[in-house]
Coordinates of C-alpha atoms and ligand atoms in Angstrom, one line a residue:
M1 CA 73.7 20.0 46.4
I2 CA 75.8 19.9 43.2
N3 CA 76.5 17.3 40.6
S4 CA 80.2 16.4 40.1
Q5 CA 82.2 14.1 37.8
A6 CA 84.3 11.8 40.0
A7 CA 86.5 8.7 39.9
I8 CA 85.1 6.1 42.2
C9 CA 86.9 3.1 43.7
V10 CA 84.0 0.6 44.2
A11 CA 86.2 -2.1 45.7
P12 CA 89.9 -3.1 45.8
N13 CA 91.5 -4.2 42.6
E14 CA 88.7 -2.8 40.4
P15 CA 89.3 -0.2 37.8
L16 CA 88.1 3.3 38.9
E17 CA 84.6 4.2 37.6
V18 CA 84.2 7.7 36.3
D19 CA 80.6 8.7 37.0
T20 CA 78.4 11.6 38.3
V21 CA 78.0 11.9 42.0
T22 CA 76.1 14.4 44.0
V23 CA 78.0 16.5 46.5
D24 CA 76.0 17.9 49.5
G25 CA 76.7 21.5 50.5
P26 CA 79.2 22.2 53.2
Q27 CA 78.0 21.8 56.8
A28 CA 79.4 23.8 59.8
G29 CA 83.2 24.2 59.6
E30 CA 83.3 22.7 56.1
V31 CA 84.1 24.2 52.6
L32 CA 83.0 23.2 49.1
V33 CA 86.0 23.3 46.8
E34 CA 86.1 23.1 43.0
I35 CA 89.2 21.1 42.1
V36 CA 91.2 22.4 39.1
S37 CA 94.0 19.8 39.0
S38 CA 95.0 16.6 41.0
G39 CA 98.2 14.6 40.9
L40 CA 98.2 10.8 41.1
C41 CA 100.3 9.6 44.1
H42 CA 101.3 6.2 45.2
T43 CA 99.2 6.4 48.3
D44 CA 96.1 6.5 46.1
L45 CA 97.3 3.3 44.6
T46 CA 97.4 1.6 48.0
A47 CA 93.6 2.4 48.3
L48 CA 93.0 1.0 44.8
E49 CA 94.9 -2.2 45.8
G50 CA 93.1 -2.6 49.2
I51 CA 96.3 -2.3 51.2
N52 CA 95.5 1.1 52.8
T53 CA 94.0 0.5 56.2
S54 CA 92.1 3.9 56.2
S55 CA 90.0 3.1 53.1
V56 CA 86.2 2.5 53.3
Y57 CA 84.7 1.5 50.0
P58 CA 83.2 2.9 47.8
L59 CA 85.4 5.9 47.9
I60 CA 86.8 8.8 45.9
P61 CA 90.6 8.8 46.0
G62 CA 92.9 11.8 45.4
H63 CA 94.9 13.8 47.9
E64 CA 97.2 16.0 45.8
G65 CA 94.8 18.7 44.5
A66 CA 94.5 22.4 44.0
G67 CA 91.2 24.4 43.5
R68 CA 88.9 27.3 44.4
V69 CA 86.5 27.8 47.3
V70 CA 82.9 27.7 46.0
E71 CA 80.9 27.9 49.3
V72 CA 81.7 27.9 53.0
G73 CA 79.6 26.4 55.8
K74 CA 78.5 28.0 59.0
G75 CA 81.2 29.3 61.2
V76 CA 83.9 29.3 58.6
T77 CA 85.9 32.5 58.9
S78 CA 89.3 32.1 57.3
L79 CA 88.1 31.3 53.8
A80 CA 85.7 32.8 51.3
P81 CA 84.3 31.9 47.9
G82 CA 87.0 32.6 45.2
D83 CA 90.0 31.8 47.5
H84 CA 92.6 29.5 46.0
V85 CA 93.3 26.4 48.2
I86 CA 95.2 23.2 48.6
P87 CA 93.4 20.4 50.5
L88 CA 95.5 19.0 53.3
Y89 CA 95.3 15.3 54.3
G90 CA 97.1 16.5 57.5
P91 CA 95.0 19.4 59.0
E92 CA 96.2 22.2 61.3
C93 CA 93.6 23.1 63.8
G94 CA 96.0 25.4 65.7
E95 CA 94.3 24.5 69.0
C96 CA 95.0 20.8 69.9
S97 CA 97.9 19.7 72.1
M98 CA 99.9 18.7 69.0
C99 CA 99.4 22.0 67.2
R100 CA 100.2 24.0 70.4
S101 CA 103.3 21.9 71.1
K102 CA 105.2 23.4 68.1
R103 CA 107.1 20.1 68.1
T104 CA 105.2 18.4 65.3
N105 CA 103.1 19.2 62.2
L106 CA 100.7 16.3 63.0
C107 CA 97.2 17.2 64.1
W108 CA 94.9 14.4 64.9
T109 CA 91.8 16.5 65.7
I110 CA 89.7 14.9 62.9
K111 CA 91.8 11.7 62.2
P112 CA 89.2 9.2 63.6
T113 CA 86.5 10.4 61.2
R114 CA 89.0 11.0 58.3
D115 CA 90.2 7.4 58.6
R116 CA 86.6 6.1 58.4
G117 CA 86.0 8.1 55.1
V118 CA 83.5 10.6 56.6
M119 CA 83.4 14.3 57.6
P120 CA 83.9 15.2 61.3
N121 CA 80.1 14.9 62.0
G122 CA 80.2 11.3 60.9
S123 CA 78.6 11.4 57.5
P124 CA 80.0 11.6 53.9
R125 CA 79.0 14.4 51.5
F126 CA 79.2 12.2 48.3
R127 CA 76.4 10.0 47.0
R128 CA 75.9 8.0 43.8
G129 CA 72.2 7.6 43.4
R130 CA 71.2 6.7 46.9
E131 CA 74.4 5.0 47.9
P132 CA 76.8 7.0 50.0
V133 CA 80.4 7.3 48.7
H134 CA 83.3 7.8 51.1
H135 CA 85.9 10.4 51.3
F136 CA 89.6 9.4 51.2
M137 CA 92.3 11.0 53.3
G138 CA 89.7 13.7 54.0
T139 CA 90.4 15.2 50.5
S140 CA 88.9 13.2 47.6
T141 CA 90.4 15.4 44.9
F142 CA 89.5 13.1 42.1
S143 CA 86.1 14.7 42.2
R144 CA 85.4 18.0 40.4
Y145 CA 83.7 19.2 43.6
T146 CA 84.7 18.1 47.0
V147 CA 84.0 19.0 50.6
V148 CA 86.9 19.6 53.0
P149 CA 87.0 20.8 56.7
E150 CA 88.2 24.4 56.9
I151 CA 91.1 23.3 59.1
A152 CA 92.3 21.0 56.2
L153 CA 92.6 23.8 53.6
A154 CA 95.7 25.9 53.0
K155 CA 94.9 29.2 51.4
I156 CA 97.4 30.1 48.8
R157 CA 98.3 33.1 46.7
K158 CA 96.1 33.7 43.6
D159 CA 98.9 34.1 41.1
A160 CA 100.2 30.5 41.8
P161 CA 99.2 28.3 38.8
L162 CA 96.4 25.9 39.9
D163 CA 97.4 23.5 37.2
K164 CA 100.7 22.9 38.9
V165 CA 100.7 23.7 42.5
C166 CA 98.5 20.6 43.3
L167 CA 101.8 18.8 43.7
F168 CA 102.3 20.8 46.9
G169 CA 99.4 18.8 48.3
C170 CA 101.8 15.8 48.7
G171 CA 104.9 14.9 46.7
V172 CA 106.8 18.2 46.5
T173 CA 106.1 19.3 50.0
T174 CA 106.9 15.9 51.4
G175 CA 110.3 15.7 49.6
V176 CA 111.5 19.3 49.5
G177 CA 110.2 19.9 53.1
A178 CA 112.1 16.9 54.5
A179 CA 115.3 17.9 52.8
L180 CA 115.1 21.5 54.0
A181 CA 114.4 20.3 57.5
H182 CA 117.4 18.0 57.7
V183 CA 120.2 18.9 55.3
R184 CA 122.8 21.5 56.1
E185 CA 125.2 23.3 53.7
G186 CA 128.0 21.0 52.6
D187 CA 126.3 17.8 53.7
A188 CA 126.7 14.5 51.9
V189 CA 123.2 13.0 51.3
A190 CA 121.9 9.6 50.2
V191 CA 118.4 9.1 48.8
F192 CA 117.0 5.6 48.6
G193 CA 114.2 5.4 46.0
L194 CA 113.9 7.9 43.2
G195 CA 110.1 8.1 42.9
G196 CA 108.0 11.2 43.2
I197 CA 109.2 11.8 46.8
G198 CA 112.9 10.9 46.2
V199 CA 113.4 13.3 43.3
N200 CA 111.9 16.1 45.4
I201 CA 114.3 15.3 48.3
I202 CA 117.1 15.6 45.7
Q203 CA 116.0 19.1 44.7
G204 CA 115.5 20.1 48.3
A205 CA 118.9 18.8 49.2
R206 CA 120.5 20.8 46.4
I207 CA 118.6 24.0 47.6
A208 CA 119.8 23.4 51.1
G209 CA 123.4 23.3 49.8
A210 CA 124.3 19.6 49.9
S211 CA 127.8 19.0 48.4
R212 CA 127.1 15.4 47.3
I213 CA 123.8 13.7 46.6
I214 CA 123.8 10.0 46.0
G215 CA 120.7 8.3 44.5
I216 CA 120.1 4.6 45.0
D217 CA 117.4 2.8 43.0
I218 CA 116.7 -0.6 41.4
S219 CA 115.8 1.1 38.1
R220 CA 117.7 3.6 36.0
S221 CA 114.4 5.2 34.6
K222 CA 114.3 8.3 36.8
T223 CA 118.0 9.1 36.8
E224 CA 117.7 11.9 34.1
L225 CA 115.4 14.0 36.2
A226 CA 117.3 13.2 39.4
K227 CA 120.5 14.5 37.8
I228 CA 118.9 17.7 36.6
Y229 CA 117.6 18.2 40.2
G230 CA 121.2 17.8 41.6
M231 CA 122.0 14.1 42.0
T232 CA 125.8 13.7 41.8
D233 CA 126.2 9.9 42.0
F234 CA 123.9 7.0 41.2
I235 CA 124.0 3.3 42.4
V236 CA 121.9 0.4 41.2
P237 CA 122.4 -2.2 44.0
G238 CA 123.6 -5.4 42.6
E239 CA 124.6 -3.9 39.2
D240 CA 126.8 -1.0 40.1
A241 CA 127.9 -2.3 43.5
P242 CA 127.2 -5.5 45.3
D243 CA 126.5 -3.7 48.6
P244 CA 125.2 -0.1 48.3
V245 CA 126.2 0.7 51.9
A246 CA 129.9 -0.1 51.2
A247 CA 129.7 1.9 47.9
I248 CA 128.2 4.9 49.8
R249 CA 130.9 4.8 52.4
D250 CA 133.6 4.6 49.7
L251 CA 132.1 7.7 48.0
T252 CA 131.9 9.8 51.2
S253 CA 134.9 8.8 53.3
G254 CA 132.9 6.8 55.9
G255 CA 129.2 7.7 55.3
V256 CA 126.6 10.4 54.6
D257 CA 125.4 13.1 56.9
V258 CA 121.8 12.4 56.1
A259 CA 120.1 9.4 54.4
F260 CA 116.5 9.5 53.2
E261 CA 114.6 6.3 52.8
C262 CA 111.6 6.4 50.4
T263 CA 110.8 2.8 49.5
G264 CA 109.2 1.4 52.6
V265 CA 111.3 -1.8 52.3
L266 CA 112.7 -2.8 55.8
K267 CA 116.1 -3.9 54.3
V268 CA 116.5 -0.5 52.7
M269 CA 115.5 1.3 55.9
R270 CA 118.3 -0.6 57.6
Q271 CA 120.8 0.3 54.9
S272 CA 119.8 4.0 55.2
L273 CA 120.9 3.8 58.9
D274 CA 124.0 1.8 58.1
C275 CA 125.3 4.2 55.5
C276 CA 125.2 7.2 57.7
K277 CA 128.3 8.7 59.3
P278 CA 129.1 7.2 62.7
A279 CA 128.6 9.7 65.6
W280 CA 126.1 12.1 63.8
G281 CA 124.5 10.7 60.7
T282 CA 120.8 10.9 60.5
S283 CA 118.5 8.4 58.7
V284 CA 115.1 9.9 57.8
L285 CA 112.4 7.4 57.0
L286 CA 109.6 8.4 54.6
G287 CA 108.6 5.1 53.0
V288 CA 105.6 3.3 54.4
E289 CA 106.3 -0.2 55.6
P290 CA 103.9 -3.2 55.2
A291 CA 101.4 -3.4 58.0
G292 CA 102.9 -4.9 61.2
A293 CA 106.5 -4.7 60.0
E294 CA 109.2 -4.1 62.6
L295 CA 112.7 -2.7 62.0
S296 CA 115.8 -3.9 63.9
F297 CA 119.3 -2.4 64.2
P298 CA 122.2 -2.6 66.6
P299 CA 121.5 0.0 69.4
V300 CA 125.2 0.9 69.5
Q301 CA 124.6 2.8 66.2
V302 CA 122.3 5.3 68.0
R303 CA 124.2 5.2 71.3
Y304 CA 127.2 6.5 69.4
G305 CA 125.3 9.4 68.0
K306 CA 123.4 8.3 64.8
S307 CA 119.7 9.1 64.8
I308 CA 116.8 7.5 63.1
L309 CA 113.7 9.4 62.6
G310 CA 110.7 9.9 60.3
S311 CA 109.1 12.7 58.3
Y312 CA 105.5 13.3 57.5
F313 CA 104.4 15.9 54.8
G314 CA 107.9 17.3 55.0
G315 CA 107.4 18.5 58.6
I316 CA 105.4 21.4 57.1
R317 CA 102.3 22.7 58.9
G318 CA 99.9 22.9 56.0
R319 CA 97.9 26.1 56.8
S320 CA 100.7 28.2 58.3
E321 CA 103.8 27.1 56.5
L322 CA 102.8 25.9 53.0
P323 CA 102.2 29.4 51.6
A324 CA 105.9 30.2 52.2
L325 CA 107.0 27.1 50.3
I326 CA 104.8 28.1 47.4
D327 CA 106.6 31.5 47.5
R328 CA 109.9 29.7 46.9
F329 CA 108.3 27.9 43.9
M330 CA 107.0 31.3 42.6
Q331 CA 110.6 32.7 42.9
G332 CA 111.9 29.8 40.8
E333 CA 113.8 28.0 43.5
I334 CA 111.6 24.9 43.4
D335 CA 110.8 23.2 40.1
I336 CA 107.5 21.5 39.3
D337 CA 107.3 21.5 35.5
R338 CA 109.9 18.8 34.9
Q339 CA 108.2 16.3 37.1
I340 CA 104.8 16.6 35.5
T341 CA 105.3 14.0 32.8
H342 CA 101.6 13.4 31.9
R343 CA 98.5 15.4 32.0
L344 CA 95.2 13.5 31.8
T345 CA 91.5 14.0 31.7
L346 CA 89.5 12.3 34.5
R347 CA 88.4 9.6 32.0
Q348 CA 92.0 8.7 31.5
I349 CA 92.7 8.2 35.2
N350 CA 93.0 4.4 35.0
E351 CA 95.7 4.9 32.3
G352 CA 97.5 7.2 34.7
F353 CA 97.7 4.5 37.4
D354 CA 99.0 2.1 34.8
L355 CA 101.8 4.6 34.0
M356 CA 102.6 4.7 37.7
R357 CA 102.6 0.9 38.1
N358 CA 104.9 0.6 35.1
G359 CA 107.3 3.3 36.3
V360 CA 106.8 5.4 33.2
S361 CA 105.5 8.6 34.9
V362 CA 107.1 10.7 37.6
R363 CA 103.8 12.6 38.1
S364 CA 100.5 12.4 36.2
V365 CA 98.1 15.2 36.8
V366 CA 94.4 15.0 36.1
M367 CA 93.0 18.3 34.7
F368 CA 89.4 19.2 35.4
E369 CA 89.4 22.3 33.1
Ligands
ZN1 ZN1 100.7 11.3 48.3
ZN2 ZN1 95.6 20.5 65.8

């Protein structure tokens, strides 16, 4: 058992409470991790606002962290104290039908317990006083110490800076991974929504050799970084063009090869399909829609060859493929520094979410040391 400073969400729409919790030692198949840094992501905000269906309160949010292994539970063989790790909200057990299929990076081995805010044996490791505190996304990286199943930890090289690579726990991997998976050299690309994911799709598209990268957003606040990352054209719907789809077609002689949707707004999802090239354009959905929402489109679009698909964590298998992506960062191919706009102490975490709500930050990172 160990004491840990943590940010606790007691109930939806309450400010996070920074307090001491006790963290029980790792049980079989689990690992105690000391978090060094943790980014603030929009999905944490959905838990704070009570619109995340996998949230059991009170809980400790945070799913974009990096840290060191302190202690391993019984049967853990792939990690040892001192190893540097990134917690994964999507595990990789390597044994289930999904992992063995090689067709997906999803692994639902521990999803039922993860979505109930507990470890695979059914209990949480956090307590405040006598009250149990739940995990969030199986990671809870807004605690100095957290317990994570072995299959949900990516071991990373020790020279990768732990104060930066936390962003590989979500935003950078999701964006860069999706672009590298779908963009080919010379492609014209559209990116709807220039938040933390959108800017990383832009840098991934540039790395993949896109010839034209069109950003679409209702705000001009993120255009500077998007341009540095490779955006060639920018459209504010309603201001720069009445219809963004027509404007994209005009810029690309008929449509883009790949469109990425990062807003979760149904109307924008439809636009991302409409603006693709007939016959082969691909719309990749990353934004999370409101619960129960359904998307409609004319089937002829896909019958004639367009495709519409989705992407989760950039299609990257966390344990086996994330280390290679971090190598590309260490070689200078992927940038992180420019998107970390704010560094905060844990006590400042509520200010960090205000910066996100107000669209001021690209990424805020909580530093534990
Ligand atoms: Zn995230
Ligand atoms: Zn699996």
